[in-house]
Structure formats: structure tokens, C-alpha cells
Amino acid sequence: MSSPEEKTLILKSSDNEEFLVKESVAVQCITIKNLVEDGCDLDAIPLLNVDSKNLAWIIEFMEKYADSTSTDAEKKDFDTEFVKKPFNDVLGLILAANYLNFPALMDVMCDACANEMKLWSVEQVREKFHIQNDYTEEEEKAVRAENFWAFE
Amino acid sequence: MAPKRRSQKLYLPEEVWVEILSRLPVKTLLRFKCVCRQWRTLISSPTFASLHLNRSISNPTRRSILVFDQYEDQFVSFDPVTFSPIKKFNAGLDRVNCFGSEIMCVGSTNGVLCIIDESGRIWLWNPSTRQYRKLPPGINDRSTFLSMGFGFDSVSNDYKVVILGFRYIREGEHGIWVEVWSSNLESWREIKVDYSFRRGISVCDVIVEGSVHWFVMDSSRGSRGRMLVASFDMRTELLGVIPLPESKHNYIFSGFNWNEKFALITCDNPQKYRRIYQVWTIESDSVGKESWSKKFTFELNVGSVAQYRSMLNTVNGKVVLDKGGKLMFYDVETRKMKTVGTHEDEFFPLGAYSYVESLLSIKGFSPLGQDGVNEN
């Protein structure tokens, strides 16, 4: 029995750029998989929270991972190069992977993010993530003292 | 004073924070509690601790091998892949001498260690978070010989310590009592048993997921001291006993955790350098009858017999051997042997355990004193 012709999807980024992707590749994103299974018959699938910059990267990643000829070692090498991006882009990809529900990409990007964060100081974390310190001076001192050895 | 703000402009949803933070080491997470209140709440939550633990457990590179060096009274952790020593690990033991003297480690489960000292006092301790608690006194008289086990009941999410206490009845006959401490209930409970056996070592031999095992000597009438395996099930809290495979009573044996199952190692030719070991597990047939089943054999050239003190344990598929002050790891699958540490490193190991760092907190945990206060 011959399989039906490989279907191609059109994914549209938030800034209205269109990308052609094979369905079998795109369904690595569970969000897209669900849309397809629910019988979405739009011409293009709009991805409102993913801009073209991120979508291009995501498609690059999806295609590498869908490729059955690439070995685990090759994927690992690819990952190592893929995550070499400015930190804000890493975060952008994490958000996009979360929105699209793409577990493999989420894994790789979160690992990369955690790796970078490991040695940061508390101040660096606040700066890079734009987090407001909502402790009072006394509270912060107390929390610090609780785990003083972790700062050594 | 920093301004207090009711809401924060964090532009990542919480599930994304969890995905990222659950990949960080414990020490980093403890520091990051200072970032903001939301992070402290998240990192301190039991749900997060479980998630973090599950992620660590499923990553073989995070499960180190912990060896207790009795001479230095400290733990040394070894990288599970390269076997190089990662760190020396008293994690507060040197600061506070609250663990007493002559301490032994009963076992390691989910990042929590169970420590006992020579007077039979018991502590549960998470070295990564430096939190601990001492167990209260139990029901029976603790001055008789005791042997302890420590494990986890995943059904009720309960850490349990089990004690076998040995009671002399008459010449050649010993009775036992069994007590189990539940971390959820924070109390001891006596389990009625009808066995009679003896044991000379204060800690159990093998801990697997859901049960704890001891090699004991049958001391019921007419048993002529045959060896048995006593097993305590963490969930049902039942103690069961099974004799060793018939033909192997006189041979060197040990037990180990083989893929979370209790496995027995026997040796046919203990007098030789090139030893052949057999590995057995207990299998139940269709009607629930248990019997020993030989799984595989492996060969180990132990060199000069006199130098080998003991097979300490098997952790993550590696047999840990104590060769007179030097530690060796033997990988049963690849059949590769490796001496660990530098030639200056000398260890006096008392046991080897599988260890994973975790944030887990048990009811009643409190921090190890910072100012060296000896807490009795």
C-alpha cells in the first residue's frame, strides 16, 4: 500500500512571514500536531507568538531532529552549535518552544540556559531576567544566612 | 530598603521557570532562593523538589557513587562515569559534631542518608541542603545488638527506617524484634515476627527500590546455622525470609542492587585469583512460589587474594571493591576495572552508595547548626 503524498504545511510567523514545512516534521510541535489532528483546514497555520527569526531557527532544529539519517552524535554536535546564541535569543527560543510545545527543543534550550546560569550571582540572575528584588534588606539577609555555604 | 512590589514583571511563565530551574544543581538553587520571593517559594516547594529529583534520577551522570571513609569520617563522592573523586563531603559534619562518634551509613535514598552511631542513635540527613533530624527513641531496648535498614515507600511517599533487634533466648537460639519508623507519622511501630536468626553487622546489606535486605544466620532449632536472606518490604512492612541456594552455603557471597532488584553473588572458586562469580535473583513462579534463578556469571581477576578486603557494594552496575586502601570499580558490563583516586589517595571505606543530590526535606528537618553547637 503506498503512503499518501507527503503533506506540506505553511507556518506563518507573527510578523507574517510564511514557511513551508513537511507535516511529518512540523508535528514534533505538539501544538501543531493537535491543530492538524483536529482537522485544521486553514491555508496557513498562524503562530501568533513566534516571530520569523525564531521560527526559522525552530524549523532548522525540527528538520535536523526529524532526519532519520542523523546519528545521536551528530545531533549532539548540532545542539552544541545551535545553542551558541546570545542569551536573550536562548530565552526567546525557550518561550517559543513552550508555546509550540516542542519537547526536544525545550530540553536542549533549557539545558543550555541552566548551564549558563549555574555560576551566576544572584545579582546577575536578576539583571539578565529583569527580575525585581522584592525582599526587604532584612529578609534577604535572612535567606542568605540560611544557606550561607552555598555562597562560598 | 528595596521597594516591595506586589507583582513582578517576569516575562517567563512559571512552567518555564520550573523547566529551567529543575536542571540546576542544588547548591545553585539554594543561592537562587535570594533572587526574589517567587523563586524562594518555588524552590522550597515539595513538588519542585520531587520534579528536580526525578530529573536527577533519570540522568545517570547526576548519580554519583558515595563512599564513606571511616578514617576521615567523611564521604567521598565519585563521578559515575570517570570514577574520579568529585569532592570530599562532610557538608557540615566537620562544623558540628552532632553525629557522635563511630558513625556508619545505613543507606542512601533520594539524596537522604541514614546515619547511625555506636550508641544506636539514628539521623536522617540531606548533605546537599544540610538539613537533618534525629530520630526519637523507639519501643524496644536498644542496648541489644541492632541491624538497621533505610528505604522509601513510594506509595505513601514515606521514608522509613527499620531496625532488627536481636534477643538472646537460650544457647544457640536468638529471637528478633522489628521496629519501623515512618517519616510521615514521625513514630515507631513494632512489627510482630516469628523468626529466629542472627546477624553481626549493624547495617543492612542491600537496599533496592522498595525493600531492604540482610544476610542472616538462621538460629532456630535444628537449623545448624544456615544462611538466609531477610527482606523487609517498605510498603507492606512485612519481613520475609528465604534460604540461600542450596549448593552455595559454603562459598563467598555478597549481595547487590541489580536494576533495583536484590541480587546475590556467589563464587565457585574463592581460593583462586581468577574468580568466577554467579549472580542470582529471586523469581516468583505463577503461583507465587519463590526460588533462586541464576542470571549471569562474571569473572574478576582479583590478583593477590590477601589484598582484597571486601566487595563493598554494587552501585549503578559497578562493583566497588576495597583493595587495602585503594578503591576499585569494576564495570560488570564492559568488564573494565579502574583504580580510583591518585596514588596518594588512601581510603578506608566502610560502604559505597548510590547518591543523587536533592532538595528533599523530611518532616522535622532542621539545619545543621552554624555555630558549632553540639545538639544532643
Short mmCIF file of C-alpha atoms in Angstrom, two decimals:
data_model
loop_
_atom_site.label_atom_id
_atom_site.label_comp_id
_atom_site.label_asym_id
_atom_site.label_seq_id
_atom_site.Cartn_x
_atom_site.Cartn_y
_atom_site.Cartn_z
CA MET A 1 0.00 0.00 0.00
CA SER A 2 1.59 3.28 -0.99
CA SER A 3 1.53 6.12 1.54
CA PRO A 4 -0.32 9.34 0.63
CA GLU A 5 1.79 12.13 -0.77
CA GLU A 6 3.80 13.89 1.93
CA LYS A 7 1.76 16.84 3.07
CA THR A 8 3.37 20.26 3.41
CA LEU A 9 2.19 22.83 5.89
CA ILE A 10 2.51 26.59 5.73
CA LEU A 11 3.53 28.09 9.05
CA LYS A 12 3.04 31.83 9.38
CA SER A 13 5.11 33.80 11.88
CA SER A 14 3.74 36.69 13.96
CA ASP A 15 5.39 39.10 11.52
CA ASN A 16 3.58 37.47 8.60
CA GLU A 17 6.40 35.52 7.04
CA GLU A 18 5.42 32.14 5.64
CA PHE A 19 7.49 28.97 5.93
CA LEU A 20 6.92 25.66 4.17
CA VAL A 21 7.45 22.61 6.36
CA LYS A 22 6.63 18.94 5.84
CA GLU A 23 3.79 17.85 8.11
CA SER A 24 5.78 14.92 9.45
CA VAL A 25 8.47 17.36 10.57
CA ALA A 26 6.15 20.04 11.95
CA VAL A 27 4.19 17.68 14.17
CA GLN A 28 7.16 17.44 16.52
CA CYS A 29 5.46 20.55 17.90
CA ILE A 30 2.53 19.15 19.80
CA THR A 31 0.59 22.39 19.34
CA ILE A 32 0.82 21.98 15.56
CA LYS A 33 0.15 18.24 15.82
CA ASN A 34 -3.09 18.93 17.70
CA LEU A 35 -4.19 21.51 15.16
CA VAL A 36 -3.60 19.08 12.30
CA GLU A 37 -5.37 16.23 14.07
CA ASP A 38 -8.32 18.45 14.86
CA GLY A 39 -8.67 18.94 11.12
CA CYS A 40 -7.42 22.47 10.80
CA ASP A 41 -8.01 23.44 7.21
CA LEU A 42 -6.56 26.91 7.16
CA ASP A 43 -4.23 27.74 4.32
CA ALA A 44 -1.53 28.72 6.73
CA ILE A 45 -1.16 28.00 10.41
CA PRO A 46 -0.68 31.30 12.20
CA LEU A 47 1.82 31.20 15.06
CA LEU A 48 0.97 34.39 16.85
CA ASN A 49 3.71 34.16 19.46
CA VAL A 50 6.62 33.19 17.25
CA ASP A 51 8.42 35.73 15.08
CA SER A 52 10.23 34.84 11.86
CA LYS A 53 13.67 34.92 13.43
CA ASN A 54 12.71 32.26 15.94
CA LEU A 55 10.57 30.29 13.52
CA ALA A 56 13.48 29.95 11.09
CA TRP A 57 15.65 28.55 13.87
CA ILE A 58 12.91 26.24 15.07
CA ILE A 59 12.43 24.84 11.61
CA GLU A 60 16.17 24.29 11.29
CA PHE A 61 16.07 22.34 14.56
CA MET A 62 12.92 20.40 13.63
CA GLU A 63 14.40 19.29 10.34
CA LYS A 64 17.60 18.10 11.94
CA TYR A 65 15.69 16.08 14.51
CA ALA A 66 13.23 14.62 12.02
CA ASP A 67 16.08 13.43 9.83
CA SER A 68 16.35 9.70 10.45
CA THR A 69 19.85 9.57 8.98
CA SER A 70 21.43 11.81 11.58
CA THR A 71 23.08 9.92 14.42
CA ASP A 72 22.91 10.77 18.11
CA ALA A 73 26.46 12.08 17.96
CA GLU A 74 25.60 14.32 15.02
CA LYS A 75 22.54 15.63 16.84
CA LYS A 76 24.68 16.38 19.87
CA ASP A 77 27.19 18.32 17.76
CA PHE A 78 24.33 20.17 16.12
CA ASP A 79 22.88 21.04 19.54
CA THR A 80 26.22 22.35 20.77
CA GLU A 81 26.44 24.75 17.84
CA PHE A 82 22.75 25.57 17.85
CA VAL A 83 22.73 26.88 21.42
CA LYS A 84 25.62 29.24 20.79
CA LYS A 85 23.38 32.26 20.64
CA PRO A 86 23.09 35.43 22.69
CA PHE A 87 21.30 34.78 25.96
CA ASN A 88 18.17 36.75 25.02
CA ASP A 89 17.82 34.63 21.88
CA VAL A 90 18.12 31.49 24.00
CA LEU A 91 15.28 32.77 26.16
CA GLY A 92 13.27 33.67 23.06
CA LEU A 93 13.62 30.13 21.76
CA ILE A 94 12.60 28.70 25.12
CA LEU A 95 9.41 30.76 25.10
CA ALA A 96 8.69 29.74 21.52
CA ALA A 97 9.35 26.06 22.28
CA ASN A 98 7.00 26.34 25.24
CA TYR A 99 4.26 27.97 23.14
CA LEU A 100 4.64 25.37 20.41
CA ASN A 101 5.03 22.54 22.94
CA PHE A 102 8.19 21.16 21.30
CA PRO A 103 9.78 18.89 23.94
CA ALA A 104 13.11 18.17 22.21
CA LEU A 105 13.86 21.84 21.63
CA MET A 106 12.70 22.73 25.13
CA ASP A 107 15.13 20.17 26.53
CA VAL A 108 18.13 21.39 24.59
CA MET A 109 17.47 25.09 25.18
CA CYS A 110 16.65 24.75 28.88
CA ASP A 111 19.78 22.68 29.44
CA ALA A 112 21.80 25.40 27.72
CA CYS A 113 20.14 28.09 29.78
CA ALA A 114 20.70 26.22 33.04
CA ASN A 115 24.32 25.62 32.11
CA GLU A 116 24.91 29.29 31.69
CA MET A 117 23.08 30.24 34.84
CA LYS A 118 24.87 27.78 37.09
CA LEU A 119 27.66 30.10 38.10
CA TRP A 120 25.79 33.36 38.08
CA SER A 121 25.49 35.51 41.14
CA VAL A 122 22.06 36.41 42.45
CA GLU A 123 22.50 39.94 41.05
CA GLN A 124 23.36 38.62 37.59
CA VAL A 125 20.23 36.47 37.57
CA ARG A 126 18.07 39.47 38.43
CA GLU A 127 19.72 41.55 35.73
CA LYS A 128 19.51 39.01 32.93
CA PHE A 129 15.92 38.06 33.66
CA HIS A 130 14.78 41.57 34.59
CA ILE A 131 13.60 40.38 37.98
CA GLN A 132 12.78 42.91 40.64
CA ASN A 133 14.14 42.12 44.06
CA ASP A 134 11.08 42.14 46.27
CA TYR A 135 12.83 41.27 49.52
CA THR A 136 13.41 43.77 52.26
CA GLU A 137 17.03 44.11 53.33
CA GLU A 138 16.40 42.08 56.49
CA GLU A 139 14.53 39.35 54.63
CA GLU A 140 17.26 38.97 52.06
CA LYS A 141 19.91 38.79 54.76
CA ALA A 142 17.94 36.04 56.49
CA VAL A 143 17.50 33.97 53.33
CA ARG A 144 21.18 34.35 52.53
CA ALA A 145 22.17 33.28 56.03
CA GLU A 146 20.00 30.17 55.81
CA ASN A 147 22.20 28.75 53.09
CA PHE A 148 25.41 30.64 53.67
CA TRP A 149 27.65 27.79 52.47
CA ALA A 150 26.03 27.91 49.02
CA PHE A 151 27.64 31.30 48.51
CA GLU A 152 31.13 30.14 49.34
CA MET B 1 15.38 49.32 51.79
CA ALA B 2 14.32 47.74 48.48
CA PRO B 3 10.77 48.66 47.48
CA LYS B 4 8.19 45.91 47.92
CA ARG B 5 6.20 45.17 44.81
CA ARG B 6 3.06 43.10 44.75
CA SER B 7 3.54 41.76 41.22
CA GLN B 8 6.70 41.26 39.18
CA LYS B 9 7.44 41.80 35.55
CA LEU B 10 8.81 38.33 34.97
CA TYR B 11 8.29 37.60 31.34
CA LEU B 12 8.54 33.83 31.57
CA PRO B 13 5.52 31.79 32.63
CA GLU B 14 6.01 29.70 35.76
CA GLU B 15 6.13 26.37 33.93
CA VAL B 16 9.11 27.66 32.00
CA TRP B 17 10.88 28.70 35.23
CA VAL B 18 10.30 25.19 36.52
CA GLU B 19 11.74 23.65 33.33
CA ILE B 20 14.89 25.71 33.63
CA LEU B 21 15.39 25.68 37.39
CA SER B 22 14.82 21.94 37.73
CA ARG B 23 18.02 21.42 35.75
CA LEU B 24 20.22 23.36 38.15
CA PRO B 25 22.36 21.81 40.87
CA VAL B 26 21.09 22.02 44.45
CA LYS B 27 23.77 24.44 45.61
CA THR B 28 22.87 26.90 42.85
CA LEU B 29 19.17 26.60 43.67
CA LEU B 30 19.80 27.34 47.33
CA ARG B 31 21.62 30.52 46.32
CA PHE B 32 18.89 31.49 43.90
CA LYS B 33 16.32 31.48 46.69
CA CYS B 34 17.65 35.02 47.23
CA VAL B 35 16.66 36.22 43.78
CA CYS B 36 13.08 37.02 44.70
CA ARG B 37 10.18 35.71 46.76
CA GLN B 38 8.59 33.82 43.90
CA TRP B 39 11.80 31.86 43.33
CA ARG B 40 12.15 31.08 47.01
CA THR B 41 8.58 29.76 47.15
CA LEU B 42 9.12 27.71 44.00
CA ILE B 43 12.47 26.25 45.03
CA SER B 44 11.22 25.43 48.55
CA SER B 45 8.12 23.61 47.37
CA PRO B 46 7.95 19.80 47.77
CA THR B 47 6.53 19.48 44.26
CA PHE B 48 9.56 21.20 42.82
CA ALA B 49 11.86 19.03 44.94
CA SER B 50 10.20 15.90 43.51
CA LEU B 51 10.47 17.16 39.97
CA HIS B 52 14.10 18.09 40.45
CA LEU B 53 14.82 14.68 41.96
CA ASN B 54 13.11 12.78 39.13
CA ARG B 55 15.15 14.70 36.62
CA SER B 56 18.36 13.89 38.50
CA ILE B 57 17.50 10.21 38.91
CA SER B 58 16.89 9.73 35.21
CA ASN B 59 20.22 11.29 34.35
CA PRO B 60 23.00 8.76 35.01
CA THR B 61 25.63 11.47 35.08
CA ARG B 62 23.98 13.00 38.14
CA ARG B 63 24.09 9.86 40.22
CA SER B 64 27.44 9.78 41.89
CA ILE B 65 28.95 6.97 43.90
CA LEU B 66 29.40 7.84 47.52
CA VAL B 67 31.95 6.08 49.66
CA PHE B 68 32.18 6.51 53.39
CA ASP B 69 35.77 6.84 54.55
CA GLN B 70 35.76 5.73 58.16
CA TYR B 71 39.20 7.02 58.91
CA GLU B 72 38.46 10.59 57.94
CA ASP B 73 34.79 10.27 58.95
CA GLN B 74 33.74 11.78 55.69
CA PHE B 75 32.07 10.89 52.46
CA VAL B 76 33.87 10.99 49.14
CA SER B 77 31.78 11.22 46.00
CA PHE B 78 32.95 9.81 42.71
CA ASP B 79 31.86 10.69 39.23
CA PRO B 80 29.75 7.79 37.97
CA VAL B 81 31.34 7.84 34.52
CA THR B 82 35.00 8.69 35.01
CA PHE B 83 35.22 7.46 38.63
CA SER B 84 37.34 10.44 39.54
CA PRO B 85 36.74 11.81 43.01
CA ILE B 86 34.45 14.82 42.83
CA LYS B 87 34.53 16.07 46.35
CA LYS B 88 35.07 15.29 49.97
CA PHE B 89 31.90 15.67 51.66
CA ASN B 90 31.28 16.26 55.27
CA ALA B 91 28.87 19.00 54.39
CA GLY B 92 28.68 20.32 57.89
CA LEU B 93 29.82 17.22 59.73
CA ASP B 94 33.08 18.95 60.46
CA ARG B 95 31.32 22.02 61.74
CA VAL B 96 29.01 20.31 64.10
CA ASN B 97 29.93 17.16 65.88
CA CYS B 98 26.36 16.25 66.48
CA PHE B 99 26.54 12.87 64.82
CA GLY B 100 28.50 11.28 67.63
CA SER B 101 31.45 9.01 67.12
CA GLU B 102 31.97 5.85 65.10
CA ILE B 103 29.32 6.73 62.63
CA MET B 104 28.12 4.40 59.93
CA CYS B 105 25.91 4.98 56.97
CA VAL B 106 22.88 2.72 56.71
CA GLY B 107 21.89 3.77 53.25
CA SER B 108 21.19 6.48 50.73
CA THR B 109 17.79 7.11 49.16
CA ASN B 110 16.74 10.07 47.03
CA GLY B 111 19.52 12.22 48.41
CA VAL B 112 18.79 11.45 52.04
CA LEU B 113 21.32 9.48 54.08
CA CYS B 114 20.60 7.49 57.19
CA ILE B 115 23.44 7.70 59.70
CA ILE B 116 23.88 5.77 62.94
CA ASP B 117 26.46 5.98 65.64
CA GLU B 118 27.83 3.43 68.05
CA SER B 119 25.20 4.15 70.69
CA GLY B 120 22.44 3.32 68.26
CA ARG B 121 21.29 6.89 67.66
CA ILE B 122 19.86 7.44 64.21
CA TRP B 123 19.80 10.51 61.99
CA LEU B 124 18.34 11.28 58.60
CA TRP B 125 20.45 13.78 56.74
CA ASN B 126 20.38 15.57 53.43
CA PRO B 127 24.00 16.69 52.88
CA SER B 128 23.10 18.87 49.90
CA THR B 129 20.73 21.06 51.86
CA ARG B 130 22.49 20.47 55.18
CA GLN B 131 19.28 19.61 56.93
CA TYR B 132 18.91 16.76 59.33
CA ARG B 133 16.80 15.24 62.05
CA LYS B 134 17.47 12.83 64.82
CA LEU B 135 15.02 10.00 65.25
CA PRO B 136 13.26 9.69 68.59
CA PRO B 137 13.88 6.66 70.83
CA GLY B 138 11.82 3.62 69.93
CA ILE B 139 9.88 0.94 71.74
CA ASN B 140 12.30 -1.89 72.50
CA ASP B 141 15.53 -1.87 74.45
CA ARG B 142 18.26 -0.54 72.19
CA SER B 143 21.16 -1.99 74.12
CA THR B 144 20.97 -5.35 72.38
CA PHE B 145 22.59 -5.81 69.01
CA LEU B 146 20.78 -3.99 66.23
CA SER B 147 20.87 -4.01 62.47
CA MET B 148 19.27 -1.21 60.51
CA GLY B 149 17.81 -0.65 57.11
CA PHE B 150 16.62 2.51 55.38
CA GLY B 151 14.35 2.93 52.41
CA PHE B 152 11.47 4.66 50.72
CA ASP B 153 7.85 3.68 50.28
CA SER B 154 6.84 5.33 47.03
CA VAL B 155 3.16 4.60 47.52
CA SER B 156 2.79 6.70 50.66
CA ASN B 157 5.84 8.89 49.89
CA ASP B 158 7.34 7.84 53.20
CA TYR B 159 10.97 7.42 54.30
CA LYS B 160 11.30 4.52 56.68
CA VAL B 161 13.98 3.21 58.96
CA VAL B 162 13.70 -0.42 60.01
CA ILE B 163 15.55 -1.98 62.92
CA LEU B 164 16.12 -5.66 63.52
CA GLY B 165 16.89 -6.16 67.19
CA PHE B 166 18.43 -9.39 68.38
CA ARG B 167 17.39 -11.01 71.60
CA TYR B 168 19.18 -13.94 73.16
CA ILE B 169 16.75 -16.71 74.14
CA ARG B 170 18.95 -19.66 75.01
CA GLU B 171 22.13 -21.31 73.84
CA GLY B 172 22.10 -21.28 70.05
CA GLU B 173 18.73 -19.59 69.83
CA HIS B 174 18.03 -15.94 69.17
CA GLY B 175 14.75 -14.16 68.73
CA ILE B 176 14.29 -10.92 66.91
CA TRP B 177 12.11 -7.86 67.20
CA VAL B 178 11.37 -5.50 64.34
CA GLU B 179 10.51 -1.82 64.55
CA VAL B 180 9.90 0.60 61.75
CA TRP B 181 9.98 4.38 61.86
CA SER B 182 7.85 6.34 59.44
CA SER B 183 8.84 9.88 58.48
CA ASN B 184 5.23 10.74 57.70
CA LEU B 185 3.88 9.53 61.02
CA GLU B 186 7.06 10.52 62.89
CA SER B 187 6.72 7.48 65.11
CA TRP B 188 7.96 3.94 65.65
CA ARG B 189 5.80 0.88 65.20
CA GLU B 190 6.58 -2.68 66.21
CA ILE B 191 6.09 -5.44 63.64
CA LYS B 192 5.42 -8.90 65.06
CA VAL B 193 7.70 -11.57 63.60
CA ASP B 194 8.26 -15.20 64.38
CA TYR B 195 11.76 -15.75 63.08
CA SER B 196 14.93 -16.62 64.82
CA PHE B 197 18.18 -15.52 63.25
CA ARG B 198 21.40 -13.68 63.96
CA ARG B 199 23.48 -11.02 62.34
CA GLY B 200 26.79 -9.41 63.17
CA ILE B 201 26.74 -6.15 61.25
CA SER B 202 24.76 -3.07 62.22
CA VAL B 203 23.70 -2.08 58.76
CA CYS B 204 21.77 -3.90 56.11
CA ASP B 205 23.43 -5.39 53.07
CA VAL B 206 21.38 -4.27 50.14
CA ILE B 207 18.83 -1.54 49.55
CA VAL B 208 16.74 -1.64 46.42
CA GLU B 209 13.71 0.34 45.43
CA GLY B 210 11.02 -0.62 47.90
CA SER B 211 12.88 -3.15 50.02
CA VAL B 212 15.86 -3.74 52.24
CA HIS B 213 17.85 -6.97 52.65
CA TRP B 214 20.15 -8.62 55.15
CA PHE B 215 22.19 -11.81 55.11
CA VAL B 216 21.46 -13.50 58.41
CA MET B 217 22.27 -16.75 60.11
CA ASP B 218 19.37 -19.00 60.95
CA SER B 219 19.36 -19.64 64.67
CA SER B 220 16.16 -21.59 65.05
CA ARG B 221 16.36 -25.09 66.47
CA GLY B 222 17.99 -27.62 64.23
CA SER B 223 18.91 -25.11 61.57
CA ARG B 224 22.66 -25.63 62.02
CA GLY B 225 23.39 -22.00 61.21
CA ARG B 226 22.43 -21.97 57.55
CA MET B 227 22.46 -18.58 55.84
CA LEU B 228 19.28 -16.81 54.91
CA VAL B 229 18.24 -13.62 53.22
CA ALA B 230 15.86 -11.49 55.30
CA SER B 231 13.90 -8.95 53.31
CA PHE B 232 11.77 -6.08 54.54
CA ASP B 233 9.20 -4.63 52.18
CA MET B 234 8.88 -0.87 52.64
CA ARG B 235 5.29 -0.73 51.50
CA THR B 236 3.73 -3.73 53.22
CA GLU B 237 6.12 -3.57 56.19
CA LEU B 238 6.41 -7.34 56.13
CA LEU B 239 9.60 -9.24 56.84
CA GLY B 240 10.25 -12.32 54.74
CA VAL B 241 13.00 -14.90 54.90
CA ILE B 242 14.44 -17.13 52.18
CA PRO B 243 17.37 -19.54 52.43
CA LEU B 244 20.30 -19.20 50.05
CA PRO B 245 20.51 -21.52 47.04
CA GLU B 246 21.35 -24.94 48.50
CA SER B 247 24.72 -25.65 46.95
CA LYS B 248 26.25 -22.28 47.77
CA HIS B 249 26.29 -22.24 51.52
CA ASN B 250 30.00 -22.56 51.87
CA TYR B 251 31.10 -20.08 49.27
CA ILE B 252 31.89 -16.39 49.46
CA PHE B 253 28.80 -14.38 48.80
CA SER B 254 27.62 -10.84 48.73
CA GLY B 255 24.50 -9.00 47.64
CA PHE B 256 23.91 -6.05 45.44
CA ASN B 257 21.32 -3.86 43.80
CA TRP B 258 20.90 -5.03 40.23
CA ASN B 259 18.48 -2.73 38.45
CA GLU B 260 16.56 -2.18 41.67
CA LYS B 261 16.29 -5.89 42.37
CA PHE B 262 18.06 -7.79 45.10
CA ALA B 263 20.79 -9.95 43.57
CA LEU B 264 23.06 -12.47 45.22
CA ILE B 265 26.67 -13.05 44.21
CA THR B 266 28.24 -16.41 44.90
CA CYS B 267 31.66 -17.63 43.99
CA ASP B 268 32.59 -21.16 43.00
CA ASN B 269 36.33 -20.81 43.34
CA PRO B 270 37.17 -18.36 46.12
CA GLN B 271 40.61 -19.81 46.56
CA LYS B 272 41.67 -18.78 43.07
CA TYR B 273 42.91 -15.40 41.79
CA ARG B 274 40.73 -15.55 38.76
CA ARG B 275 37.36 -15.85 40.39
CA ILE B 276 34.11 -16.72 38.72
CA TYR B 277 31.08 -15.13 40.26
CA GLN B 278 27.47 -16.08 39.73
CA VAL B 279 24.65 -13.64 40.05
CA TRP B 280 21.23 -14.81 41.18
CA THR B 281 17.89 -13.12 41.71
CA ILE B 282 14.69 -14.29 43.38
CA GLU B 283 11.91 -15.09 40.96
CA SER B 284 8.29 -15.93 41.71
CA ASP B 285 6.52 -18.50 39.60
CA SER B 286 2.88 -18.36 38.54
CA VAL B 287 1.65 -19.49 41.95
CA GLY B 288 3.89 -17.07 43.85
CA LYS B 289 6.48 -19.64 44.91
CA GLU B 290 9.90 -18.04 45.16
CA SER B 291 13.13 -19.60 44.03
CA TRP B 292 16.63 -18.54 43.05
CA SER B 293 17.38 -18.07 39.40
CA LYS B 294 20.91 -17.72 38.08
CA LYS B 295 21.12 -14.68 35.86
CA PHE B 296 24.69 -14.44 34.65
CA THR B 297 28.31 -15.02 35.61
CA PHE B 298 31.27 -12.69 35.51
CA GLU B 299 34.95 -13.13 36.01
CA LEU B 300 37.15 -10.98 38.16
CA ASN B 301 40.86 -11.34 38.42
CA VAL B 302 41.37 -10.19 41.97
CA GLY B 303 45.09 -10.59 41.89
CA SER B 304 46.65 -11.28 45.21
CA VAL B 305 43.84 -12.56 47.38
CA ALA B 306 45.30 -11.14 50.55
CA GLN B 307 45.00 -7.59 49.28
CA TYR B 308 41.29 -7.64 48.69
CA ARG B 309 39.37 -6.77 51.76
CA SER B 310 35.86 -6.77 50.51
CA MET B 311 33.41 -6.23 47.76
CA LEU B 312 31.76 -3.16 49.12
CA ASN B 313 28.69 -2.82 47.04
CA THR B 314 27.50 -2.51 43.54
CA VAL B 315 26.31 0.89 42.57
CA ASN B 316 24.82 1.71 39.20
CA GLY B 317 26.14 -1.52 37.72
CA LYS B 318 29.67 -1.05 39.01
CA VAL B 319 31.15 -3.30 41.67
CA VAL B 320 33.03 -1.29 44.23
CA LEU B 321 35.98 -3.13 45.73
CA ASP B 322 38.21 -2.23 48.56
CA LYS B 323 41.77 -3.27 47.82
CA GLY B 324 43.59 -2.48 51.03
CA GLY B 325 43.23 1.30 50.99
CA LYS B 326 42.68 1.64 47.27
CA LEU B 327 39.26 1.77 45.74
CA MET B 328 38.48 -0.07 42.57
CA PHE B 329 35.45 -0.01 40.36
CA TYR B 330 34.62 -2.92 38.16
CA ASP B 331 32.05 -2.46 35.44
CA VAL B 332 30.22 -5.75 35.05
CA GLU B 333 29.08 -4.95 31.53
CA THR B 334 32.25 -3.61 29.97
CA ARG B 335 34.44 -5.80 32.22
CA LYS B 336 36.73 -2.86 32.84
CA MET B 337 38.46 -2.33 36.15
CA LYS B 338 39.64 1.03 37.36
CA THR B 339 41.56 2.18 40.39
CA VAL B 340 40.18 5.42 41.65
CA GLY B 341 41.85 8.45 43.07
CA THR B 342 45.50 9.33 42.81
CA HIS B 343 48.24 7.15 44.25
CA GLU B 344 48.31 9.42 47.27
CA ASP B 345 44.64 8.92 47.98
CA GLU B 346 44.03 6.34 50.57
CA PHE B 347 40.61 5.33 51.63
CA PHE B 348 39.30 3.26 54.46
CA PRO B 349 35.92 2.61 53.04
CA LEU B 350 33.08 1.33 55.08
CA GLY B 351 30.47 1.24 52.39
CA ALA B 352 29.54 2.50 48.94
CA TYR B 353 26.22 4.03 47.96
CA SER B 354 24.44 5.46 45.01
CA TYR B 355 23.87 9.14 45.63
CA VAL B 356 21.92 11.88 43.94
CA GLU B 357 21.73 15.47 45.15
CA SER B 358 18.26 16.52 46.07
CA LEU B 359 16.25 19.27 47.74
CA LEU B 360 14.15 16.76 49.62
CA SER B 361 13.07 17.68 53.07
CA ILE B 362 11.68 15.26 55.62
CA LYS B 363 9.25 16.26 58.36
CA GLY B 364 11.18 17.59 61.29
CA PHE B 365 14.26 18.53 59.29
CA SER B 366 16.24 21.44 60.63
CA PRO B 367 19.52 22.99 59.54
CA LEU B 368 22.81 21.76 60.93
CA GLY B 369 23.92 24.34 63.47
CA GLN B 370 26.08 27.05 62.05
CA ASP B 371 27.84 27.95 65.20
CA GLY B 372 29.16 24.55 66.13
CA VAL B 373 26.55 23.90 68.76
CA ASN B 374 26.52 20.26 69.73
CA GLU B 375 22.90 19.29 69.59
CA ASN B 376 22.03 16.17 71.51
#
